[in-house]
CSV table of C-alpha atoms and ligand atoms in Angstrom, one decimal:
chain,number,residue,atom,x,y,z
A,1,UNK,CA,-4.2,8.3,-15.5
A,2,UNK,CA,-6.4,5.2,-15.3
A,3,UNK,CA,-9.3,4.3,-13.1
A,4,UNK,CA,-9.9,5.2,-9.5
A,5,UNK,CA,-6.9,7.3,-8.8
A,6,UNK,CA,-7.6,9.7,-11.8
A,7,UNK,CA,-11.2,10.2,-10.9
A,8,UNK,CA,-10.6,10.9,-7.3
A,9,UNK,CA,-7.7,13.2,-7.9
A,10,UNK,CA,-10.1,15.2,-10.3
A,11,UNK,CA,-12.8,15.1,-7.6
A,12,UNK,CA,-10.5,16.4,-4.9
A,13,UNK,CA,-9.4,19.3,-7.2
A,14,UNK,CA,-12.9,20.2,-8.0
A,15,UNK,CA,-13.5,20.4,-4.2
A,16,UNK,CA,-10.5,22.4,-3.7
A,17,UNK,CA,-11.4,24.8,-6.4
A,18,UNK,CA,-14.4,25.7,-4.4
A,19,UNK,CA,-12.3,26.2,-1.3
A,20,UNK,CA,-11.3,29.8,-1.2
A,21,UNK,CA,-8.6,29.4,1.4
A,22,UNK,CA,-6.7,27.2,-1.1
A,23,UNK,CA,-4.0,28.9,-3.1
A,24,UNK,CA,-5.5,32.1,-1.7
A,25,UNK,CA,-2.8,34.3,-3.3
A,26,UNK,CA,-4.1,33.6,-6.6
A,27,UNK,CA,-7.3,35.0,-8.3
A,28,UNK,CA,-9.6,34.3,-11.2
A,29,UNK,CA,-7.5,33.5,-14.3
A,30,UNK,CA,-4.3,33.0,-12.4
A,31,UNK,CA,-6.0,30.5,-10.1
A,32,UNK,CA,-7.7,28.6,-13.0
A,33,UNK,CA,-4.3,28.4,-14.7
A,34,UNK,CA,-2.7,26.9,-11.6
A,35,UNK,CA,-5.4,24.3,-11.4
A,36,UNK,CA,-5.0,23.4,-15.0
A,37,UNK,CA,-1.2,22.9,-14.4
A,38,UNK,CA,-1.9,20.8,-11.2
A,39,UNK,CA,-4.3,18.6,-13.1
A,40,UNK,CA,-1.7,18.2,-15.9
A,41,UNK,CA,1.1,17.4,-13.3
A,42,UNK,CA,-0.8,15.0,-11.3
A,43,UNK,CA,-2.5,13.1,-14.0
A,44,UNK,CA,0.6,12.2,-16.0
A,45,UNK,CA,3.9,10.7,-14.9
A,46,UNK,CA,7.1,12.5,-15.3
A,47,UNK,CA,8.8,9.4,-16.9
A,48,UNK,CA,7.8,6.0,-18.1
A,49,UNK,CA,10.9,3.8,-18.6
A,50,UNK,CA,10.3,0.5,-20.3
A,51,UNK,CA,12.8,-2.3,-21.3
A,52,UNK,CA,12.7,-5.9,-22.4
A,53,UNK,CA,15.1,-7.8,-20.1
A,54,UNK,CA,16.9,-10.5,-22.1
A,55,UNK,CA,17.3,-13.5,-19.8
A,56,UNK,CA,18.8,-16.9,-20.8
A,57,UNK,CA,16.8,-19.6,-19.2
A,58,UNK,CA,18.3,-22.8,-17.6
A,59,UNK,CA,16.7,-24.9,-20.4
A,60,UNK,CA,18.7,-23.0,-23.0
A,61,UNK,CA,15.9,-20.7,-24.3
A,62,UNK,CA,16.1,-17.0,-24.1
A,63,UNK,CA,13.3,-14.8,-23.2
A,64,UNK,CA,12.7,-11.1,-23.3
A,65,UNK,CA,10.7,-9.9,-20.3
A,66,UNK,CA,8.8,-6.5,-20.4
A,67,UNK,CA,9.6,-4.5,-17.4
A,68,UNK,CA,8.9,-1.0,-16.3
A,69,UNK,CA,10.2,1.9,-14.0
A,70,UNK,CA,7.6,4.7,-13.8
A,71,UNK,CA,8.5,7.9,-12.0
A,72,UNK,CA,5.4,9.9,-11.3
A,73,UNK,CA,6.3,12.9,-9.4
A,74,UNK,CA,9.4,14.0,-7.4
A,75,UNK,CA,8.3,17.4,-6.0
A,76,UNK,CA,8.7,16.1,-2.4
A,77,UNK,CA,11.8,14.1,-2.9
A,78,UNK,CA,13.4,11.2,-4.8
A,79,UNK,CA,10.9,8.9,-6.5
A,80,UNK,CA,10.0,5.9,-4.2
A,81,UNK,CA,8.0,2.8,-4.7
A,82,UNK,CA,8.2,-0.9,-5.1
A,83,UNK,CA,8.9,-3.4,-7.9
A,84,UNK,CA,6.1,-5.8,-8.7
A,85,UNK,CA,6.8,-9.2,-10.1
A,86,UNK,CA,3.5,-10.4,-11.5
A,87,UNK,CA,2.2,-11.7,-14.9
A,88,UNK,CA,-0.5,-9.2,-15.0
A,89,UNK,CA,1.7,-6.1,-14.8
A,90,UNK,CA,1.1,-3.6,-17.5
A,91,UNK,CA,2.1,-0.1,-18.2
A,92,UNK,CA,-1.3,1.6,-17.0
A,93,UNK,CA,-1.2,-0.4,-13.8
A,94,UNK,CA,2.4,0.7,-13.0
A,95,UNK,CA,1.4,4.3,-13.7
A,96,UNK,CA,-1.6,4.1,-11.4
A,97,UNK,CA,0.5,2.5,-8.7
A,98,UNK,CA,3.2,5.2,-8.9
A,99,UNK,CA,0.6,7.9,-8.7
A,100,UNK,CA,-0.6,6.3,-5.5
A,101,UNK,CA,2.9,6.4,-4.1
A,102,UNK,CA,3.1,10.2,-4.8
A,103,UNK,CA,-0.2,10.7,-2.9
A,104,UNK,CA,0.8,8.2,-0.1
A,105,UNK,CA,4.0,9.8,0.6
A,106,UNK,CA,2.6,13.3,0.5
A,107,UNK,CA,-0.2,12.2,2.9
A,108,UNK,CA,2.2,10.9,5.6
A,109,UNK,CA,4.8,13.5,5.2
A,110,UNK,CA,7.4,11.1,3.9
A,111,UNK,CA,10.0,13.2,2.0
A,112,UNK,CA,9.8,11.1,-1.2
A,113,UNK,CA,8.0,11.4,-4.5
A,114,UNK,CA,6.1,8.5,-6.2
A,115,UNK,CA,7.5,5.7,-8.4
A,116,UNK,CA,6.8,2.1,-9.1
A,117,UNK,CA,8.4,-0.7,-11.0
A,118,UNK,CA,7.0,-3.9,-12.7
A,119,UNK,CA,8.3,-7.0,-14.2
A,120,UNK,CA,5.9,-9.1,-16.2
A,121,UNK,CA,6.6,-12.6,-14.8
A,122,UNK,CA,5.1,-15.3,-12.5
A,123,UNK,CA,8.0,-15.6,-10.1
A,124,UNK,CA,6.9,-19.0,-9.1
A,125,UNK,CA,7.8,-20.4,-12.7
A,126,UNK,CA,11.4,-19.3,-12.6
A,127,UNK,CA,14.3,-20.8,-10.9
A,128,UNK,CA,16.4,-19.0,-8.3
A,129,UNK,CA,19.2,-18.6,-10.7
A,130,UNK,CA,16.8,-17.1,-13.4
A,131,UNK,CA,15.2,-14.7,-10.7
A,132,UNK,CA,18.7,-13.6,-9.8
A,133,UNK,CA,19.5,-12.9,-13.5
A,134,UNK,CA,16.1,-11.0,-13.9
A,135,UNK,CA,17.1,-8.8,-10.9
A,136,UNK,CA,20.5,-8.0,-12.1
A,137,UNK,CA,19.3,-7.1,-15.6
A,138,UNK,CA,16.6,-4.9,-14.2
A,139,UNK,CA,19.2,-2.9,-12.5
A,140,UNK,CA,21.6,-2.9,-15.5
A,141,UNK,CA,18.8,-1.7,-17.7
A,142,UNK,CA,17.5,1.0,-15.3
A,143,UNK,CA,20.6,2.0,-13.2
A,144,UNK,CA,20.9,5.4,-15.0
A,145,UNK,CA,17.5,6.4,-13.6
A,146,UNK,CA,17.8,4.9,-10.1
A,147,UNK,CA,19.9,5.9,-7.1
A,148,UNK,CA,19.7,6.9,-3.4
A,149,UNK,CA,18.8,10.6,-4.4
A,150,UNK,CA,17.0,9.9,-7.6
A,151,UNK,CA,14.7,7.0,-7.3
A,152,UNK,CA,14.7,4.2,-4.6
A,153,UNK,CA,12.9,0.8,-5.3
A,154,UNK,CA,11.6,-1.5,-2.7
A,155,UNK,CA,9.7,-4.8,-2.6
A,156,UNK,CA,6.1,-5.1,-3.9
A,157,UNK,CA,3.9,-8.0,-4.7
A,158,UNK,CA,6.0,-11.0,-5.8
A,159,UNK,CA,9.3,-9.4,-4.6
A,160,UNK,CA,11.1,-9.3,-1.2
A,161,UNK,CA,14.3,-8.9,0.6
A,162,UNK,CA,16.2,-11.5,-1.4
A,163,UNK,CA,15.5,-9.5,-4.6
A,164,UNK,CA,16.5,-6.1,-3.0
A,165,UNK,CA,19.7,-7.7,-1.7
A,166,UNK,CA,20.6,-8.8,-5.3
A,167,UNK,CA,19.5,-5.5,-6.9
A,168,UNK,CA,21.6,-3.5,-4.5
A,169,UNK,CA,24.6,-5.6,-5.0
A,170,UNK,CA,24.2,-5.2,-8.8
A,171,UNK,CA,23.9,-1.4,-8.3
A,172,UNK,CA,26.9,-1.2,-6.1
A,173,UNK,CA,29.1,-3.1,-8.8
A,174,UNK,CA,27.8,-0.9,-11.5
A,175,UNK,CA,28.6,2.3,-9.7
A,176,UNK,CA,31.8,1.7,-7.7
A,177,UNK,CA,32.7,4.2,-5.1
A,178,UNK,CA,29.2,5.9,-5.0
A,179,UNK,CA,26.8,5.8,-2.1
A,180,UNK,CA,24.7,2.7,-2.5
A,181,UNK,CA,23.1,1.8,0.8
A,182,UNK,CA,20.0,3.9,0.2
A,183,UNK,CA,19.5,2.8,-3.3
A,184,UNK,CA,17.1,0.1,-2.4
A,185,UNK,CA,15.0,-0.5,0.8
A,186,UNK,CA,13.3,-3.6,2.0
A,187,UNK,CA,16.8,-5.3,2.0
A,188,UNK,CA,17.6,-8.1,4.5
A,189,UNK,CA,18.6,-6.8,7.9
A,190,UNK,CA,22.2,-8.3,7.7
A,191,UNK,CA,22.6,-6.4,4.4
A,192,UNK,CA,21.6,-3.0,5.7
A,193,UNK,CA,17.8,-3.4,5.8
A,194,UNK,CA,15.8,-2.1,8.8
A,195,UNK,CA,14.6,-4.2,11.6
A,196,UNK,CA,10.7,-4.4,11.4
A,197,UNK,CA,10.6,-3.6,7.6
A,198,UNK,CA,9.1,-6.9,6.8
A,199,UNK,CA,6.3,-6.6,9.2
A,200,UNK,CA,5.8,-2.8,8.7
A,201,UNK,CA,3.0,-2.8,6.1
A,202,UNK,CA,0.9,-5.4,7.9
A,203,UNK,CA,1.5,-3.8,11.3
A,204,UNK,CA,0.4,-0.4,9.9
A,205,UNK,CA,-2.7,-1.9,8.2
A,206,UNK,CA,-4.0,-3.2,11.6
A,207,UNK,CA,-2.8,0.0,13.4
A,208,UNK,CA,-5.1,2.1,11.1
A,209,UNK,CA,-8.1,-0.1,12.1
A,210,UNK,CA,-7.2,-0.2,15.7
A,211,UNK,CA,-6.5,3.5,16.0
A,212,UNK,CA,-9.8,4.5,14.3
A,213,UNK,CA,-12.0,2.1,16.3
A,214,UNK,CA,-10.3,2.3,19.7
A,215,UNK,CA,-8.3,5.5,20.5
A,216,UNK,CA,-10.1,7.7,18.2
A,217,UNK,CA,-13.5,6.8,19.1
A,218,UNK,CA,-12.9,6.9,22.7
A,219,UNK,CA,-11.4,10.4,22.6
A,220,UNK,CA,-13.8,11.9,20.1
A,221,UNK,CA,-17.2,10.4,21.1
A,222,UNK,CA,-18.6,13.9,21.3
A,223,UNK,CA,-17.7,14.7,17.8
A,224,UNK,CA,-19.0,11.4,16.6
A,225,UNK,CA,-22.4,11.6,18.5
A,226,UNK,CA,-22.9,15.2,17.2
A,227,UNK,CA,-22.5,14.6,13.5
A,228,UNK,CA,-25.0,13.3,11.1
A,229,UNK,CA,-22.4,11.8,9.1
A,230,UNK,CA,-23.2,8.2,7.9
A,231,UNK,CA,-19.6,7.1,8.4
A,232,UNK,CA,-19.7,8.2,12.0
A,233,UNK,CA,-22.8,6.0,12.7
A,234,UNK,CA,-21.0,3.0,11.2
A,235,UNK,CA,-17.9,3.7,13.4
A,236,UNK,CA,-20.0,4.1,16.5
A,237,UNK,CA,-21.9,0.9,15.9
A,238,UNK,CA,-18.4,-0.8,16.3
A,239,UNK,CA,-17.5,0.7,19.4
A,240,UNK,CA,-16.9,-1.5,22.5
A,241,UNK,CA,-18.2,-4.6,21.1
A,242,UNK,CA,-16.3,-7.8,19.8
A,243,UNK,CA,-15.6,-7.7,16.2
A,244,UNK,CA,-15.4,-10.3,13.5
A,245,UNK,CA,-12.7,-10.0,10.8
A,246,UNK,CA,-12.0,-11.6,7.5
A,247,UNK,CA,-8.6,-11.2,5.8
A,248,UNK,CA,-8.2,-11.6,2.0
A,249,UNK,CA,-4.6,-12.5,1.2
A,250,UNK,CA,-2.2,-14.3,3.6
A,251,UNK,CA,1.1,-13.0,2.2
A,252,UNK,CA,3.4,-10.5,3.9
A,253,UNK,CA,0.7,-7.9,4.5
A,254,UNK,CA,-2.3,-10.1,5.2
A,255,UNK,CA,-0.7,-12.7,7.5
A,256,UNK,CA,0.9,-10.0,9.6
A,257,UNK,CA,-2.4,-7.9,9.8
A,258,UNK,CA,-4.2,-11.1,10.8
A,259,UNK,CA,-1.7,-11.9,13.5
A,260,UNK,CA,-1.9,-8.4,14.9
A,261,UNK,CA,-5.6,-8.7,15.1
A,262,UNK,CA,-5.4,-12.2,16.7
A,263,UNK,CA,-3.2,-10.7,19.5
A,264,UNK,CA,-5.0,-7.3,20.0
A,265,UNK,CA,-6.9,-7.4,23.2
A,266,UNK,CA,-8.2,-3.8,22.8
A,267,UNK,CA,-10.7,-4.7,20.0
A,268,UNK,CA,-11.8,-8.1,21.1
A,269,UNK,CA,-11.3,-9.3,17.6
A,270,UNK,CA,-12.1,-12.7,16.2
A,271,UNK,CA,-10.4,-13.5,12.7
A,272,UNK,CA,-13.1,-15.8,11.4
A,273,UNK,CA,-11.7,-16.1,7.8
A,274,UNK,CA,-8.4,-15.9,5.8
A,275,UNK,CA,-7.8,-16.6,2.2
A,276,UNK,CA,-5.1,-17.0,-0.4
A,277,UNK,CA,-4.9,-17.7,-4.1
A,278,UNK,CA,-6.4,-21.1,-3.6
A,279,UNK,CA,-8.7,-21.2,-0.7
A,280,UNK,CA,-10.8,-19.5,2.1
A,281,UNK,CA,-10.6,-20.9,5.6
A,282,UNK,CA,-13.5,-20.2,7.9
A,283,UNK,CA,-14.2,-20.8,11.6
A,284,UNK,CA,-16.9,-18.9,13.3
A,285,UNK,CA,-15.2,-18.9,16.8
A,286,UNK,CA,-11.9,-17.6,15.3
A,287,UNK,CA,-9.0,-19.3,13.5
A,288,UNK,CA,-5.7,-20.1,15.0
A,289,UNK,CA,-3.6,-17.6,13.1
A,290,UNK,CA,-0.1,-18.5,14.5
A,291,UNK,CA,-0.6,-22.2,13.5
A,292,UNK,CA,-1.5,-21.0,10.0
A,293,UNK,CA,1.5,-18.8,9.7
A,294,UNK,CA,3.6,-21.7,10.7
A,295,UNK,CA,2.1,-23.9,8.1
A,296,UNK,CA,2.5,-21.3,5.3
A,297,UNK,CA,6.1,-20.7,6.2
A,298,UNK,CA,6.7,-24.5,5.7
A,299,UNK,CA,4.5,-24.9,2.6
A,300,UNK,CA,5.7,-22.4,0.0
A,301,UNK,CA,3.4,-19.6,1.4
A,302,UNK,CA,0.2,-21.5,0.8
A,303,UNK,CA,-2.6,-22.1,3.3
A,304,UNK,CA,-3.9,-25.7,3.9
A,305,UNK,CA,-6.3,-26.7,1.1
A,306,UNK,CA,-7.2,-30.2,2.3
A,307,UNK,CA,-8.5,-31.9,5.6
A,308,UNK,CA,-5.1,-33.7,5.7
A,309,UNK,CA,-3.2,-30.4,5.6
A,310,UNK,CA,-5.5,-28.9,8.2
A,311,UNK,CA,-4.7,-31.8,10.5
A,312,UNK,CA,-1.0,-31.4,9.7
A,313,UNK,CA,-1.3,-27.6,10.6
A,314,UNK,CA,-3.3,-28.5,13.8
A,315,UNK,CA,-6.1,-26.1,12.7
A,316,UNK,CA,-9.8,-26.7,12.6
A,317,UNK,CA,-11.7,-24.7,9.9
A,318,UNK,CA,-14.1,-25.0,7.1
A,319,UNK,CA,-12.5,-25.1,3.5
A,320,UNK,CA,-14.4,-22.8,1.2
A,321,UNK,CA,-13.9,-21.2,-2.2
A,322,UNK,CA,-11.2,-18.7,-2.5
A,323,UNK,CA,-13.7,-15.7,-3.2
A,324,UNK,CA,-16.0,-16.6,-0.3
A,325,UNK,CA,-13.9,-14.5,2.0
A,326,UNK,CA,-15.3,-11.3,0.3
A,327,UNK,CA,-19.0,-12.0,1.0
A,328,UNK,CA,-19.0,-13.2,4.6
A,329,UNK,CA,-21.1,-11.6,7.1
A,330,UNK,CA,-18.2,-10.0,9.0
A,331,UNK,CA,-17.7,-6.6,10.7
A,332,UNK,CA,-14.3,-5.8,9.1
A,333,UNK,CA,-12.7,-7.1,6.0
A,334,UNK,CA,-9.0,-6.4,5.3
A,335,UNK,CA,-8.1,-6.7,1.6
A,336,UNK,CA,-4.6,-7.7,1.3
A,337,UNK,CA,-4.3,-9.5,-2.0
A,338,UNK,CA,-4.4,-7.5,-5.3
A,339,UNK,CA,-6.2,-4.6,-6.9
A,340,UNK,CA,-9.8,-4.6,-8.2
A,341,UNK,CA,-11.1,-7.3,-6.0
A,342,UNK,CA,-14.4,-5.5,-5.2
A,343,UNK,CA,-15.9,-4.3,-8.4
A,344,UNK,CA,-19.3,-3.4,-9.9
A,345,UNK,CA,-20.2,-7.0,-10.4
A,346,UNK,CA,-19.7,-8.2,-6.8
A,347,UNK,CA,-19.9,-5.0,-4.7
A,348,UNK,CA,-23.5,-5.6,-3.6
A,349,UNK,CA,-22.7,-9.0,-2.1
A,350,UNK,CA,-20.1,-7.3,0.3
A,351,UNK,CA,-21.5,-7.4,3.9
A,352,UNK,CA,-18.6,-5.9,5.9
A,353,UNK,CA,-19.4,-2.3,7.0
A,354,UNK,CA,-15.7,-1.4,7.4
A,355,UNK,CA,-13.0,-2.3,4.8
A,356,UNK,CA,-9.3,-1.7,5.2
A,357,UNK,CA,-7.1,-1.8,2.0
A,358,UNK,CA,-3.9,-3.6,2.7
A,359,UNK,CA,-3.3,-3.9,-0.9
A,360,UNK,CA,-3.2,-0.9,-3.4
A,361,UNK,CA,-6.5,-0.3,-5.2
A,362,UNK,CA,-8.4,-3.3,-4.2
A,363,UNK,CA,-11.7,-1.5,-4.6
A,364,UNK,CA,-12.5,-0.1,-8.0
A,365,UNK,CA,-14.0,3.4,-8.4
A,366,UNK,CA,-17.7,2.2,-9.0
A,367,UNK,CA,-17.6,0.0,-6.0
A,368,UNK,CA,-15.9,2.6,-3.9
A,369,UNK,CA,-18.7,5.0,-4.7
A,370,UNK,CA,-21.4,2.5,-4.1
A,371,UNK,CA,-20.0,1.3,-0.8
A,372,UNK,CA,-19.4,4.8,0.5
A,373,UNK,CA,-22.9,5.9,-0.4
A,374,UNK,CA,-24.1,3.1,1.8
A,375,UNK,CA,-22.1,4.2,4.8
A,376,UNK,CA,-19.3,1.7,4.5
A,377,UNK,CA,-16.1,3.1,5.8
A,378,UNK,CA,-13.1,2.3,3.6
A,379,UNK,CA,-9.8,3.0,5.1
A,380,UNK,CA,-8.0,3.5,1.8
A,381,UNK,CA,-4.6,2.1,0.7
A,382,UNK,CA,-2.6,5.3,0.9
A,383,UNK,CA,-3.7,5.8,4.6
A,384,UNK,CA,-3.7,2.1,5.7
A,385,UNK,CA,-0.8,0.4,3.9
A,386,UNK,CA,1.8,3.1,4.1
A,387,UNK,CA,3.7,1.3,6.9
A,388,UNK,CA,6.0,-0.2,4.3
A,389,UNK,CA,7.2,3.1,2.7
A,390,UNK,CA,7.3,4.8,6.1
A,391,UNK,CA,9.7,2.1,7.4
A,392,UNK,CA,11.5,2.2,4.1
A,393,UNK,CA,12.2,5.7,4.7
A,394,UNK,CA,13.7,4.8,8.1
A,395,UNK,CA,15.8,2.2,6.4
A,396,UNK,CA,17.0,4.9,4.0
A,397,UNK,CA,17.8,7.1,6.9
A,398,UNK,CA,19.7,4.4,8.8
A,399,UNK,CA,21.8,3.7,5.6
A,400,UNK,CA,22.8,7.4,5.5
A,401,UNK,CA,23.6,7.5,9.2
A,402,UNK,CA,25.2,4.1,9.3
A,403,UNK,CA,23.4,3.8,12.6
A,404,UNK,CA,20.7,1.3,13.1
A,405,UNK,CA,17.6,1.5,15.3
A,406,UNK,CA,16.1,-1.3,17.5
A,407,UNK,CA,13.0,-3.0,16.2
A,408,UNK,CA,11.2,-1.2,19.2
A,409,UNK,CA,12.3,2.2,18.1
A,410,UNK,CA,11.3,1.4,14.5
A,411,UNK,CA,7.8,0.4,15.4
A,412,UNK,CA,7.4,3.5,17.8
A,413,UNK,CA,8.4,5.8,14.9
A,414,UNK,CA,6.0,4.0,12.6
A,415,UNK,CA,3.1,4.3,14.9
A,416,UNK,CA,3.8,8.0,15.7
A,417,UNK,CA,3.9,8.7,12.0
A,418,UNK,CA,0.6,7.0,11.2
A,419,UNK,CA,-1.0,8.5,14.3
A,420,UNK,CA,-0.1,11.9,13.3
A,421,UNK,CA,-1.6,11.5,9.9
A,422,UNK,CA,-4.8,9.9,11.3
A,423,UNK,CA,-5.1,12.7,13.8
A,424,UNK,CA,-5.2,15.2,10.9
A,425,UNK,CA,-7.5,13.4,8.8
A,426,UNK,CA,-10.1,11.7,11.0
A,427,UNK,CA,-11.7,14.8,12.4
A,428,UNK,CA,-12.3,16.1,9.0
A,429,UNK,CA,-13.6,12.9,7.9
A,430,UNK,CA,-16.2,12.4,10.6
A,431,UNK,CA,-17.2,16.1,10.3
A,432,UNK,CA,-17.8,16.4,6.6
A,433,UNK,CA,-19.6,14.2,4.1
A,434,UNK,CA,-16.6,13.0,2.0
A,435,UNK,CA,-15.4,9.4,2.1
A,436,UNK,CA,-12.1,8.9,3.8
A,437,UNK,CA,-10.3,8.3,0.5
A,438,UNK,CA,-11.3,11.6,-0.8
A,439,UNK,CA,-10.3,13.3,2.4
A,440,UNK,CA,-6.9,11.7,2.3
A,441,UNK,CA,-6.5,12.7,-1.5
A,442,UNK,CA,-7.5,16.2,-0.7
A,443,UNK,CA,-4.9,16.4,2.0
A,444,UNK,CA,-2.2,15.0,-0.3
A,445,UNK,CA,-3.0,17.3,-3.3
A,446,UNK,CA,-3.1,20.4,-1.1
A,447,UNK,CA,0.4,19.4,0.1
A,448,UNK,CA,1.7,18.7,-3.4
A,449,UNK,CA,0.1,21.8,-4.9
A,450,UNK,CA,1.5,24.1,-2.2
A,451,UNK,CA,5.0,22.6,-2.8
A,452,UNK,CA,4.5,22.8,-6.6
A,453,UNK,CA,3.5,26.5,-6.3
A,454,UNK,CA,6.4,27.3,-4.1
A,455,UNK,CA,8.7,25.7,-6.5
A,456,UNK,CA,7.3,27.9,-9.3
A,457,UNK,CA,5.7,25.0,-11.2
A,458,UNK,CA,2.1,26.2,-11.4
A,459,UNK,CA,1.9,28.6,-14.3
B,1,LIG,N1,5.5,-1.5,-2.3
B,1,LIG,C1,5.1,-0.8,-1.2
B,1,LIG,C2,4.0,0.2,-1.3
B,1,LIG,O1,3.2,0.0,-2.3
B,1,LIG,C3,6.4,-0.2,-0.5
B,1,LIG,C4,7.1,0.9,-1.1
B,1,LIG,C5,8.3,1.4,-0.6
B,1,LIG,O2,8.7,0.8,0.5
B,1,LIG,O3,9.1,2.1,-1.2
B,1,LIG,O4,3.7,1.0,-0.5
C-alpha cells in the first residue's frame, strides 16, 4: 500500500496491539497471527482490474485508454467507490483511494466495502460523444465484476451524474432483466439518483467543521478545558469568535462547502479566499460566494481570472496565484482539490490551525505528522468527505425500495449519520494524544478486524 494510508494503518495496528481489550479472546501466538493476517488483508487489495479501453475518436484516430477498477475489501458489504477521470490516475493511486473507501465506510457504519476506479484521461480534451464511448466501454470491460451487490461505482474527480447515467444504461443493456438501479450511484435525480447527492460531499465537509467547532465545543467545554491535549487548545482558541476560511478547489465539493460557510451564522465565518486550477481570489472582508458560483456555472466551471471577468461576475477580489490559497493567514483551510497538496516542501508555510480534507489524501504523511506535532487539527478525508458515499448509500437504498426521499429527509439522514460518527470519535480525540486521523483509522480498523475475525478470516 502506498504512502500515508499504509503508514497510518500500520501505526493504528501497532496501537491496537498494545490495547489488551482488542481481540481479547486471543492470546500470545494466536493474537500475533491474527495481527499478521490483518496487516496482510488491509495492506493489499482483493483485486486490481485493469483494461485498455479502445476508443475511436471523432478525428478518425483510435486510442487505448488505461483504466482501472480496484476492489480493496468487501468484509462489510459490496465494494463501493467512485471512478476518477484524470490524467494523473495510476494503479498505486487507485489502490490507495480504494483503501480509503474501505476505512471511510467502516468509520461511518455504511454497509459497503471499499473500491475505486480510474480512467487515465483529461476529460476536458474529449468531446461529449467520445466521453460517452469511454463510459460505455468502461462498463463493457468491467461489467463482470460490477453490480448492485458486488461493486457499485459513483462519481469522483472528473466524473459526475451524466457519466453515471450513461454507465447505468450500459449496465442495464448488458444484463437485461437483472436489477440495475443500485448498480451506480450519483446518477441524475430523474434517472433514479437521490435528491441532495450532488451537494452531499460539500455539505458533509462543512458539517464536520461546524459540528466540531460549534455543537461539540459548546457541550464538551469541561472535557476540553481539563485536557492537556494540544488539539483541544487549538479548538478552544476558535470558540465563539469570527473565523476566516480559505477553500482550495471550487468544484462540486469546494463550492458547496464555501456556500455552506457563507450562509452559516453559527460560526460567523468569512470566506476570504477560494481557488481553482487557474487562480486564487482573495478579499479580506469576505467573498461573494453565490456570485462566484453563478459565474462558474456559466463559464465551464472556472473562477474569474481577469478584472473584466470579476466585473462581469459582480465580485470584488484580489487576483492571486493559484497556490497562494494554501499559505494565507486564515483560521481554517478546506482542501477540496486533489491529493498531495500539502507536502514536505510547503508544509512550513501553512498558517491555518485547522484543516478540513474535502478531497481524498490532500496532505502527505510527512506533512500530516509535522502539522499534527504542531497542534494543527486536521479533520481527515475519511471523516470529513464521507457525505458523498453516505448519500450514495441512501440512493442505493431508494433504488431497492423504489421509494424516494425528499431532499430534507436526505440531509437529515446525512447529518444524523455524521453526527453519530463524530460523537464516537471526538471525545476520544480530545482525550488522548493521537491526531484525529489516527483516531478514525483505529476506529475503522477495530470494526473491520472484529468483522473479519467473526467471519473466520483471521488465522
Ligand atoms: N468518490 C466519492 C468518495 O471518494 C464518493 C464515492 C461513492 O459515493 O461511492 O468518497
